[in-house]
Amino acid sequence: MAITGTYSLSVKFSPAFRRDVTPASGNLKRNLDLKRLAVSSEQETKKFVDNRRMWKKSGVEAETERRVNVEESERNGKSLKAYFDEAKDFIRSDAGPPRWFSPLESGSHTPDSPLLLFLPGIDGVGLGLTMQHQRLGQIFDIWCLHIPVEDRTSFADLVKLVERTVRSENHRRPNRPIYLVGESLGACIALSVAAHVPDVDLVLILANPGEKLLSYKPNLTDDLSSATSFSKSQLQPIIAILKLLPDQVPFSIPDILRLMEGDPLRMAMDNLVKGLALDPAFGKLSHDLLTMSSYLSVVADILPKETLLWKLEMLRLASAYANSRLHAVKAETLILSSGRDQLLPSQEEGEKLRHALSKCQNRRFNDSGHFLFLEGGVDLVTVIKGAGFYRRGKYIDYVSDYMPPTPSEFKKIHESSRWIYLATGPVLLSTLEDGKIVRGLAGIPSEGPVLFVSYHMLLGLEVYPLVFQFMIERNIVLRGIAHPMMFTKLKDGKLPELSTFDSFRMMGAVPVSGTNFYKLLSSKSHVLLYPGGMREALHRKGEEYKLFWPERSEFVRMAARFGAKIIPFGVVGEDDIGQVVFDYNDLMKIPYFRAGINDLTNEVVKLRVDASGEVSNQDIHLPGILPKVPGRFYFYFGKPIETEGRKRELRDKVKCHELYLEVKSEVENCIAYLKEKRENDPYRNLLPRLIYQATHGFTSEVPTFEL
């Protein structure tokens, strides 16, 4: 019944922020309960009225407005230059204890948005999410912790400050999760707070946490070379140099650039270019580097020698403290690890931390540096969505919490898998209301609920071109009912990491369950269902295009309950891509492979345990496939079958089963139609298609058989 997923086996603050001068030792609850304002009360009233109106809009209007806001935020996002400009305002007359502030962009979130507390790294400014504020502010209520440069609040007191805030906000809105986003030092604070409040619903997002620092000796005068990860980082030489240099001498440009990013040249071109007026041609790079050098004094003001030494000492103590309490951390955790972190061995330590925490995932950014959130190519909202970590309640709702991909997100996903699209040259046919077959998706209803039912091709290779074409041609998100292996693993093993399936989740995949199916149809979605699921996608030799559906209907009554249109469709082309030469039966005869199949199957939730027949065989394996020169994929969507007004009729088991068999028969007819018609397609093979596109343009539509 599911998409298998086998294919992917300051005191003065910048005017850009609302003020909140909540001290570490002040009346926290009173200050936090007050609305942090940077606009007039008239504007706040207008915003409240606008929010009320928004909730009265139809689903389509609300979604359209959301998409417009997101697209604007993508265009108007801040650059790295904004970080330095705002940091200068923060530290110009900085004094007092640590306190929270909220960026103005956070005012655009909806009333049910979860709270996000940002805990800064060793810089302490609290502006680490500057380049992320615009998009994060659409879906989170953002609070950022600011630690003044001269402040010497201990790590323990910082933990207490954050813990008080967490408990206060949890008491105010107990059904809303609280996100703790931290980098390096902030990550240690987040882990410590999570260990102290296991009863609070927290979600941790930790960028480059310095967990291995736990092995360091707690005194900076000790022999640093005894710490293994110090020998791999720039902390040791930086500390040694800092002790010798006078306060007036800043760091060297190369060291700062390497700490800020994995590649200083890429930073200059990728981050500073955005929002800066560039000289043409050869002047670009020098201009960017000069711009960066002009902000070195800001870095020196943020981290003077004494402050840096204090922060590094705190980081070592914080790491040891957090590590000793990892066993008590029960919160969902997402680790973000940089591959070019010059400060810490982040990927190595991120992986160890993933194994140490009970509910933890890891995402790697191989080309990024230590300050991950200040890189132009990193979008935290996209990362959270892809990992399936965004929720508004105690549990994730894959329907109401889902946010469709933005144009830039879709473009990135599409380009990463474009080779499948190019290799298979998909042809999509649909049926109009009068029964006429046309090329394209004109026959697909715009309004849901619509249920698409079909045969699942080998390895589920048809899913990508199908989902992409629906988005490109009709701007319809196909919500695929997917195998649980895309969302959770019972244990570590040989199956692909969950990050492999981020693009599937971004494009709307939902774990198979009756509840999710109900919610999708009730929300008038376009739902993609494969009753044969894993059994069809991992079929045996000679079983191409053979349906393995349950004996009893699993979807007819639910479709009728919501008056959904059922569209049976066929898809062919797997036999032009490859041929199964070593199947499940062959593998099970060999003890080594049999043991491997059992191990793989035990890593995920089992499906159809109560079913009978071949469809119950859901063992996970990878058959031996002999590849071929790619042919072409063909999709044919039959005429929609109406269930509107048939709810009472289809309560009858006989009538329900008759409609089920009708849908199954239509799928088989669609497959037979395509198998016959493709024989007359002169562009069925890859070479003729390439020749056609070479002469007509690679964006031109390649013809197919006559309809």
XYZ file of C-alpha atoms in Angstrom:
707
model
C 0.000 0.000 0.000
C 2.993 2.268 0.071
C 5.634 3.927 -1.991
C 8.560 1.719 -1.140
C 11.424 4.153 -1.136
C 13.662 1.444 -2.472
C 14.992 3.786 -5.138
C 17.023 5.669 -2.579
C 18.222 2.297 -0.775
C 22.430 45.691 22.243
C 21.645 48.033 25.684
C 21.185 49.612 22.242
C 19.763 47.126 19.844
C 19.550 47.343 16.108
C 16.194 48.673 14.856
C 15.815 45.342 13.115
C 14.932 43.681 16.428
C 12.330 43.928 19.161
C 13.741 44.735 22.556
C 13.634 42.500 25.562
C 16.132 43.245 28.305
C 15.378 40.208 30.424
C 18.371 39.698 32.738
C 19.607 36.358 33.970
C 18.656 37.230 37.520
C 15.619 39.426 36.932
C 11.894 38.769 37.030
C 11.967 36.412 34.097
C 8.336 35.393 34.027
C 7.052 38.959 34.102
C 9.362 40.075 31.301
C 8.687 37.078 29.123
C 4.938 37.463 29.456
C 5.138 41.020 28.170
C 4.888 41.440 24.416
C 8.258 42.472 23.034
C 7.487 45.509 20.866
C 9.326 47.316 18.119
C 6.178 48.631 16.460
C 3.323 50.814 17.624
C 0.244 49.440 19.354
C -1.784 50.463 16.296
C 0.350 48.244 14.135
C 0.042 45.383 16.610
C -3.753 45.708 16.594
C -3.788 45.696 12.806
C -1.573 42.602 12.778
C -3.984 40.860 15.192
C -6.957 41.685 12.973
C -5.044 40.522 9.910
C -4.273 37.248 11.647
C -7.940 36.764 12.497
C -8.860 37.381 8.873
C -6.199 34.972 7.701
C -7.722 32.132 9.699
C -11.081 32.817 8.053
C -9.689 32.424 4.551
C -10.187 29.316 2.540
C -7.408 26.748 2.455
C -6.484 27.726 -1.091
C -6.250 31.449 -0.263
C -4.199 30.801 2.865
C -1.816 28.514 1.001
C -1.450 31.052 -1.826
C -0.603 33.801 0.658
C 1.869 31.547 2.448
C 3.627 30.708 -0.803
C 3.843 34.409 -1.766
C 5.335 35.253 1.637
C 7.865 32.445 1.392
C 8.871 33.396 -2.144
C 9.352 37.007 -1.026
C 11.469 35.888 1.921
C 13.618 33.807 -0.403
C 14.219 36.842 -2.606
C 14.762 39.292 0.266
C 16.845 37.120 2.593
C 19.714 38.811 4.412
C 23.368 38.438 3.513
C 26.409 37.858 5.692
C 26.965 41.620 5.516
C 23.791 42.066 7.574
C 25.302 39.941 10.345
C 28.289 42.280 10.702
C 26.197 45.455 10.402
C 23.771 44.330 13.098
C 26.557 42.951 15.279
C 28.154 46.420 15.279
C 24.905 47.894 16.633
C 24.691 45.219 19.301
C 28.193 45.700 20.686
C 28.457 49.486 20.253
C 27.212 50.202 23.789
C 26.777 46.674 25.008
C 26.362 46.088 28.737
C 24.272 44.190 31.226
C 23.473 40.512 31.709
C 22.389 37.970 29.068
C 18.868 38.544 27.712
C 16.479 37.504 24.982
C 15.560 39.472 21.898
C 13.197 38.651 19.062
C 13.862 39.611 15.421
C 11.102 41.523 13.679
C 10.814 38.769 11.084
C 9.355 36.576 13.806
C 6.215 38.722 13.791
C 4.981 37.043 10.619
C 4.432 33.632 12.201
C 0.981 32.158 12.763
C -0.567 31.927 16.257
C 0.073 28.189 16.535
C 3.742 28.370 15.525
C 6.174 26.699 17.919
C 8.713 28.673 19.934
C 12.341 28.618 18.762
C 15.073 29.607 21.203
C 18.414 30.296 19.531
C 21.460 29.683 21.717
C 24.598 31.252 20.216
C 28.072 29.819 19.905
C 31.248 31.327 21.292
C 30.506 34.724 19.680
C 27.515 35.150 22.015
C 25.917 37.924 19.943
C 22.799 35.915 19.174
C 22.739 36.853 15.507
C 23.848 33.488 14.220
C 20.494 32.966 12.505
C 20.495 36.375 10.789
C 20.463 34.863 7.322
C 17.707 32.466 8.407
C 15.361 34.926 10.179
C 13.238 35.742 7.146
C 12.140 32.164 6.497
C 12.220 30.927 10.086
C 9.982 33.839 11.058
C 7.241 32.432 8.826
C 6.899 29.255 10.896
C 8.484 29.956 14.310
C 8.223 32.441 17.159
C 11.952 33.224 17.382
C 13.781 34.288 20.551
C 17.550 34.729 20.457
C 19.879 34.776 23.453
C 22.338 37.684 23.544
C 25.401 37.390 25.790
C 27.227 40.752 25.993
C 30.931 40.758 25.185
C 32.012 41.734 28.699
C 29.557 39.431 30.432
C 31.078 36.620 32.472
C 27.970 34.641 33.372
C 28.964 31.058 34.067
C 27.829 28.134 31.982
C 25.695 26.833 34.848
C 23.872 30.171 35.115
C 23.287 30.269 31.371
C 21.731 26.830 31.598
C 19.505 28.033 34.456
C 18.421 31.075 32.438
C 17.404 28.972 29.455
C 15.788 26.360 31.679
C 13.630 29.003 33.421
C 12.543 30.317 30.039
C 11.696 26.845 28.798
C 9.629 26.002 31.880
C 7.830 29.351 31.794
C 6.883 29.036 28.130
C 5.927 25.397 28.510
C 3.608 26.337 31.376
C 2.053 29.052 29.227
C 1.516 26.793 26.205
C 1.963 23.164 27.261
C 0.832 21.690 23.942
C 3.379 23.570 21.859
C 6.882 22.144 21.319
C 9.899 24.304 22.082
C 12.829 24.216 19.682
C 16.345 24.766 21.024
C 18.713 25.679 18.200
C 22.334 25.870 19.272
C 25.777 25.962 17.745
C 28.936 24.794 19.563
C 28.557 26.352 23.049
C 24.842 26.860 22.495
C 24.516 23.190 21.602
C 26.015 22.247 24.969
C 23.509 24.529 26.702
C 20.660 22.934 24.762
C 21.741 19.397 25.684
C 22.114 20.346 29.350
C 18.683 21.973 29.477
C 17.118 18.970 27.762
C 18.660 16.692 30.392
C 17.228 18.869 33.186
C 13.671 19.045 31.813
C 12.824 15.614 30.360
C 9.134 16.331 31.016
C 9.086 19.265 28.560
C 8.472 18.680 24.858
C 11.731 19.844 23.303
C 13.225 19.543 19.830
C 16.981 20.080 19.632
C 18.759 21.283 16.491
C 22.484 21.342 17.134
C 25.050 22.702 14.689
C 28.580 21.386 15.128
C 28.338 20.518 18.827
C 31.818 20.120 20.359
C 31.028 16.906 22.183
C 34.558 15.502 22.026
C 35.846 18.450 24.025
C 34.681 16.468 27.039
C 38.076 14.778 27.097
C 39.912 18.066 27.529
C 41.442 19.067 30.810
C 39.439 21.909 32.388
C 42.411 24.275 32.761
C 43.752 26.262 29.839
C 47.271 26.058 31.287
C 47.252 22.267 30.968
C 48.916 20.458 28.094
C 46.411 20.938 25.275
C 48.214 18.495 23.018
C 46.895 15.667 25.154
C 43.404 16.306 23.802
C 42.970 14.330 20.625
C 40.598 16.637 18.810
C 42.679 19.689 19.659
C 45.427 18.276 17.475
C 42.913 18.228 14.623
C 41.649 21.789 15.111
C 42.853 25.373 15.084
C 42.000 25.950 18.737
C 45.439 24.988 19.980
C 47.479 27.388 17.806
C 44.891 30.150 18.215
C 45.048 29.951 22.010
C 48.833 29.873 22.018
C 49.009 32.899 19.727
C 46.352 34.802 21.671
C 48.335 34.487 24.882
C 51.310 36.163 23.201
C 49.500 38.857 21.210
C 48.470 42.213 22.702
C 44.750 42.990 22.798
C 44.993 45.448 19.898
C 46.123 42.832 17.393
C 43.238 40.967 15.685
C 43.290 37.489 14.254
C 44.769 36.824 10.867
C 42.392 37.009 7.901
C 42.920 33.380 6.797
C 42.124 31.991 10.242
C 38.935 34.016 10.550
C 37.803 33.080 7.067
C 38.450 29.410 7.686
C 36.488 29.510 10.931
C 33.620 31.361 9.315
C 33.347 29.003 6.352
C 34.679 25.780 4.958
C 36.119 27.611 1.956
C 36.921 31.348 2.194
C 36.731 31.863 -1.552
C 33.326 30.195 -1.688
C 32.208 32.363 1.218
C 33.270 35.512 -0.558
C 31.493 34.533 -3.733
C 28.448 32.872 -2.189
C 27.655 34.938 0.891
C 29.010 38.430 0.428
C 27.919 38.697 -3.179
C 24.305 38.662 -2.035
C 23.292 42.207 -1.164
C 26.575 43.851 -2.197
C 27.267 46.037 -5.227
C 30.023 44.216 -7.108
C 32.605 45.503 -9.505
C 32.400 43.768 -12.876
C 34.514 40.837 -14.006
C 37.891 40.545 -12.276
C 36.990 43.043 -9.553
C 34.400 40.779 -7.957
C 36.599 38.588 -5.810
C 38.883 41.361 -4.596
C 35.861 43.502 -3.726
C 34.311 40.708 -1.657
C 37.529 39.976 0.195
C 38.047 43.681 0.896
C 34.507 43.880 2.233
C 35.239 40.960 4.534
C 38.481 42.533 5.701
C 36.594 45.729 6.594
C 34.590 43.728 9.128
C 37.567 42.110 10.849
C 37.443 44.814 13.498
C 33.880 43.739 14.288
C 35.073 40.183 14.828
C 37.834 41.481 17.075
C 35.263 43.509 19.055
C 32.993 40.495 19.433
C 35.804 38.220 20.564
C 38.644 40.148 22.217
C 41.374 38.007 23.709
C 39.977 37.767 27.249
C 36.471 37.016 26.001
C 37.661 34.308 23.643
C 39.740 32.626 26.333
C 36.731 32.786 28.663
C 34.457 31.285 26.018
C 36.900 28.486 25.179
C 37.224 27.627 28.856
C 33.449 27.633 29.119
C 33.169 25.460 26.023
C 35.436 22.825 27.529
C 33.526 22.761 30.791
C 30.191 22.856 28.967
C 31.114 19.887 26.806
C 32.092 17.785 29.792
C 28.926 18.801 31.658
C 26.627 18.071 28.727
C 28.334 14.784 27.913
C 27.885 13.471 31.438
C 24.134 13.985 31.082
C 23.521 12.648 27.577
C 21.791 9.590 29.008
C 19.051 11.859 30.389
C 18.327 13.586 27.072
C 15.054 12.233 25.677
C 14.274 15.035 23.224
C 14.217 14.620 19.463
C 17.582 15.810 18.213
C 18.888 16.816 14.803
C 22.667 17.133 14.486
C 24.049 19.332 11.691
C 27.706 18.536 11.013
C 30.107 20.491 8.803
C 32.741 18.710 6.775
C 35.148 21.661 6.663
C 34.891 22.779 10.267
C 38.370 24.106 11.105
C 37.480 24.539 14.772
C 36.155 21.088 15.699
C 36.006 17.602 14.132
C 32.264 18.088 13.750
C 31.273 15.224 11.477
C 33.125 12.639 13.528
C 31.677 13.928 16.789
C 28.210 14.408 15.316
C 28.089 10.753 14.387
C 29.165 9.708 17.894
C 26.524 11.961 19.395
C 23.893 10.423 17.145
C 24.633 7.008 18.612
C 24.677 8.380 22.173
C 21.198 9.933 22.005
C 18.048 7.843 21.833
C 16.116 9.922 19.275
C 18.712 11.513 17.077
C 19.401 12.048 13.388
C 22.424 13.523 11.638
C 22.738 15.675 8.523
C 26.132 16.309 6.946
C 27.241 19.455 5.109
C 30.499 18.391 3.541
C 31.472 21.776 2.066
C 30.538 23.936 5.057
C 32.565 25.472 7.863
C 32.040 25.927 11.596
C 29.515 28.783 11.434
C 27.006 26.783 9.448
C 24.025 29.117 9.763
C 25.955 32.033 8.237
C 26.508 30.236 4.955
C 24.424 31.306 1.981
C 23.856 27.772 0.763
C 22.369 26.507 4.037
C 18.630 26.982 4.559
C 17.612 25.811 8.029
C 13.911 25.707 7.173
C 14.605 23.374 4.269
C 16.746 21.160 6.495
C 14.028 20.960 9.159
C 11.337 20.181 6.601
C 13.403 17.547 4.866
C 14.285 15.808 8.112
C 10.622 15.748 9.134
C 11.347 17.768 12.290
C 8.676 20.461 11.996
C 5.577 20.087 14.123
C 3.141 22.348 15.933
C 1.841 19.825 18.464
C 3.133 17.019 20.651
C 3.397 14.729 17.654
C 4.094 15.470 14.036
C 1.028 15.624 11.829
C 2.186 14.713 8.340
C -0.840 16.453 6.850
C -1.405 19.689 8.784
C 2.286 20.241 9.573
C 3.356 19.707 5.978
C 4.649 22.671 3.974
C 4.975 22.230 0.187
C 8.370 22.910 -1.341
C 9.108 26.483 -2.340
C 10.188 27.156 -5.936
C 13.859 27.135 -4.977
C 13.473 23.956 -2.934
C 11.660 22.221 -5.755
C 14.278 23.349 -8.260
C 17.081 21.917 -6.145
C 15.321 18.575 -5.680
C 14.384 18.392 -9.339
C 17.905 19.157 -10.527
C 19.436 16.548 -8.231
C 17.288 13.839 -9.830
C 16.973 15.279 -13.298
C 19.006 12.430 -14.765
C 16.075 10.055 -14.174
C 13.773 12.428 -15.996
C 16.180 12.806 -18.917
C 16.942 9.097 -19.143
C 13.307 7.986 -19.159
C 11.680 10.804 -21.213
C 8.294 10.293 -19.508
C 5.074 10.509 -21.506
C 1.969 11.297 -19.474
C -1.537 10.801 -20.853
C -4.812 11.652 -19.150
C -8.507 11.238 -19.921
C -10.884 14.185 -20.254
C -14.479 14.109 -19.003
C -15.720 13.217 -22.492
C -13.382 10.219 -22.600
C -10.827 11.763 -24.947
C -7.216 10.787 -24.245
C -4.788 13.728 -24.366
C -1.109 14.151 -23.727
C -0.444 15.933 -20.484
C -2.422 16.236 -17.266
C -5.409 18.265 -18.483
C -7.736 15.451 -17.415
C -6.608 15.597 -13.778
C -9.077 17.415 -11.471
C -7.632 20.515 -9.832
C -9.732 20.173 -6.702
C -9.394 17.238 -4.360
C -9.818 14.863 -2.842
C -8.397 12.718 -5.637
C -7.001 9.223 -5.164
C -4.528 7.895 -7.737
C -4.177 4.112 -7.707
C -1.696 2.102 -9.747
C 0.920 -0.587 -10.151
C 4.299 0.061 -8.479
C 7.151 -0.401 -10.938
C 10.482 -2.034 -10.165
C 12.272 -0.114 -7.372
C 9.580 2.567 -7.555
C 11.504 4.352 -10.291
C 8.354 5.940 -11.692
C 7.712 8.072 -8.601
C 10.222 10.838 -9.308
C 9.127 11.769 -12.861
C 5.483 11.384 -11.850
C 5.657 13.707 -8.840
C 7.834 16.224 -10.665
C 5.528 16.446 -13.669
C 2.476 17.054 -11.473
C 4.296 19.977 -9.842
C 5.657 21.390 -13.097
C 2.520 21.088 -15.199
C -0.316 21.488 -12.688
C 1.312 22.764 -9.469
C -0.221 19.802 -7.666
C 1.568 18.133 -4.763
C 1.078 14.381 -4.919
C 0.938 13.079 -1.345
C 2.352 9.588 -1.637
C 1.445 6.937 0.937
C 4.963 5.696 1.697
C 6.749 2.875 3.487
C 7.738 3.632 7.127
C 11.395 3.014 6.232
C 11.456 6.581 4.881
C 10.543 8.016 8.279
C 11.918 5.777 11.002
C 14.338 2.949 11.660
C 13.970 0.501 14.512
C 17.742 0.147 14.740
C 20.944 0.981 12.905
C 21.934 -1.343 10.133
C 22.602 -1.559 6.438
C 19.557 0.332 5.206
C 20.138 3.850 3.841
C 20.215 6.685 6.363
C 16.949 8.575 6.821
C 18.610 11.585 5.170
C 18.413 9.618 1.914
C 14.658 10.185 1.909
C 14.622 13.922 2.736
C 13.541 14.823 -0.795
C 10.635 12.353 -0.615
C 9.401 13.970 2.596
C 9.850 17.441 1.082
C 7.701 16.400 -1.853
C 4.862 15.212 0.380
C 5.416 11.543 1.199
C 3.422 10.340 4.221
C 3.990 7.144 6.260
C 1.349 4.540 5.574
C -1.446 4.420 8.156
C -5.216 4.580 8.167
C -5.089 7.820 10.145
C -2.849 9.558 7.631
C -4.958 8.291 4.735
C -8.068 9.682 6.455
C -6.428 13.073 7.065
C -5.206 13.369 3.494
C -8.616 12.731 2.001
C -10.364 14.949 4.544
C -7.976 17.788 3.630
C -8.853 17.321 -0.065
C -5.374 16.266 -1.098
C -4.223 14.491 -4.230
C -3.152 11.117 -2.854
C -0.912 8.538 -4.525
C -1.512 4.933 -3.485
C 0.125 1.669 -4.511
C -1.900 -1.243 -3.080
C 0.834 -3.704 -4.145
C 3.516 -1.689 -2.370
C 6.833 -3.390 -1.662
C 5.780 -6.688 -3.214
C 5.322 -5.105 -6.648
C 8.360 -2.829 -6.440
C 10.586 -5.800 -5.539
C 8.957 -8.342 -7.785
C 10.458 -11.616 -8.970
C 11.689 -12.611 -12.406
C 8.950 -12.580 -15.031
C 6.491 -10.647 -12.842
C 6.683 -7.309 -14.672
C 3.324 -5.481 -14.596
C 1.667 -8.150 -12.472
C -0.538 -6.731 -9.713
C -0.195 -8.050 -6.162
C -3.122 -6.399 -4.454
C -4.845 -7.450 -1.229
C -7.906 -9.645 -1.618
C -10.072 -7.061 0.126
C -10.404 -3.373 -0.595
C -8.352 -1.021 1.541
C -9.342 2.312 0.049
C -12.822 2.292 -1.537
C -14.884 3.007 1.589
C -12.522 5.720 2.755
C -12.645 7.363 -0.668
C -16.444 7.202 -0.671
C -16.603 8.718 2.800
C -15.071 11.937 1.455
C -16.461 11.719 -2.078
C -12.991 11.344 -3.554
C -12.469 10.772 -7.249
C -10.548 7.552 -7.847
C -8.231 7.690 -10.855
C -6.748 4.336 -11.863
C -3.619 4.672 -13.950
C -1.030 2.491 -15.559
C 2.699 2.903 -15.929
C 5.105 0.915 -18.083
C 8.777 1.148 -18.954
C 10.627 -0.824 -16.299
C 11.422 -3.588 -18.790
C 13.169 -0.977 -20.957
C 15.396 0.045 -18.039
C 16.539 -3.261 -16.629
C 15.705 -6.906 -16.089
C 15.602 -8.853 -12.836
C 18.088 -11.717 -13.150
C 18.584 -12.609 -9.476
C 15.417 -12.307 -7.423
C 14.189 -12.879 -3.869
C 13.793 -16.605 -4.349
C 17.373 -16.897 -5.571
C 18.709 -14.813 -2.695
C 16.879 -16.818 -0.037
C 18.610 -19.999 -1.193
C 21.983 -18.587 -0.129
C 22.490 -18.411 3.679
C 24.548 -15.199 3.539
C 21.906 -13.291 1.578
C 19.057 -14.845 3.562
C 20.582 -13.560 6.804
C 21.083 -10.144 5.219
C 17.447 -9.953 4.112
C 16.278 -10.834 7.624
C 18.522 -8.142 9.101
C 17.245 -5.511 6.677
C 13.609 -6.416 7.283
C 14.084 -6.211 11.057
C 15.364 -2.636 10.786
C 11.952 -1.245 9.851
C 8.295 -1.480 10.810
C 6.669 -4.546 9.270
C 3.622 -4.084 7.068
C 0.742 -6.407 6.164
C 1.476 -8.826 8.991
C -2.206 -9.844 8.973
C -2.531 -10.118 5.200
C -2.636 -13.348 3.267
C -1.196 -14.239 -0.119
C 1.833 -12.866 -1.895
C 1.130 -9.257 -0.904
C 2.095 -10.169 2.667
C 5.674 -10.870 1.569
C 7.240 -7.525 2.478
C 10.829 -8.633 3.046
C 13.320 -5.919 2.128
C 15.990 -6.893 -0.352
C 17.703 -5.647 -3.480
C 17.298 -7.944 -6.478
C 20.043 -8.402 -9.032
C 19.157 -6.253 -12.044
C 20.760 -6.298 -15.472
C 20.604 -2.690 -16.737
C 19.628 -1.782 -20.279
C 20.056 1.292 -22.440
C 17.166 3.397 -21.080
C 13.865 3.251 -22.882
C 10.883 5.402 -21.968
C 8.326 5.645 -19.175
C 4.648 5.925 -20.093
C 1.804 6.944 -17.773
C -1.865 6.702 -18.661
C -4.478 8.118 -16.277
C -7.923 6.669 -16.841
C -11.239 8.444 -16.467
C -11.985 9.450 -12.862
C -14.392 7.175 -10.989
C -16.813 9.221 -8.907
C -17.662 8.193 -5.339
C -19.533 11.389 -4.449
C -22.998 10.459 -3.194
C -22.167 6.733 -3.031
C -21.190 6.602 0.630
C -24.244 4.593 1.704
C -24.107 2.349 -1.349
C -20.458 1.476 -0.814
C -21.041 0.485 2.791
C -22.280 -2.738 1.302
C -19.339 -5.148 1.165
C -20.391 -6.584 -2.180
C -20.742 -3.180 -3.863
C -17.488 -2.044 -2.301
C -15.658 -5.115 -3.580
C -17.137 -4.662 -7.054
C -15.757 -1.121 -7.259
C -12.407 -2.361 -5.962
C -12.221 -4.953 -8.729
C -13.263 -2.300 -11.252
C -10.366 -0.083 -10.218
C -7.953 -3.002 -10.390
C -9.231 -3.965 -13.828
C -8.852 -0.382 -15.073
C -5.234 -0.320 -13.912
C -4.562 -3.513 -15.852
C -6.319 -2.067 -18.924
C -4.216 1.100 -18.740
C -1.041 -0.982 -18.575
C -2.143 -3.093 -21.552
C -2.973 0.047 -23.552
C 0.481 1.510 -22.946
C 2.311 -1.722 -23.720
C 0.563 -1.877 -27.073
C 0.843 1.793 -28.037
C 4.528 2.172 -27.139
C 5.411 -0.254 -29.915
C 4.557 2.577 -32.333
C 6.640 5.216 -30.561
C 9.654 6.130 -32.749
C 11.251 7.798 -29.721
C 10.904 4.910 -27.320
C 14.686 4.484 -27.122
C 17.138 6.986 -25.678
C 19.199 7.673 -28.805
C 16.321 8.942 -31.015
C 15.211 11.225 -28.172
C 18.695 12.679 -27.794
C 18.947 13.280 -31.537
C 15.534 14.990 -31.567
C 16.457 17.271 -28.665
C 19.843 18.052 -30.195
C 18.091 19.385 -33.298
C 15.003 20.944 -31.662
C 16.444 22.100 -28.340
C 16.856 20.197 -25.098
C 13.807 21.867 -23.561
C 11.526 20.766 -26.380
C 8.935 18.058 -25.816
C 9.824 14.851 -27.614
C 6.877 13.444 -29.623
C 5.396 10.032 -28.992
C 2.887 7.665 -30.614
C -0.348 8.976 -32.128
C -3.335 9.061 -29.799
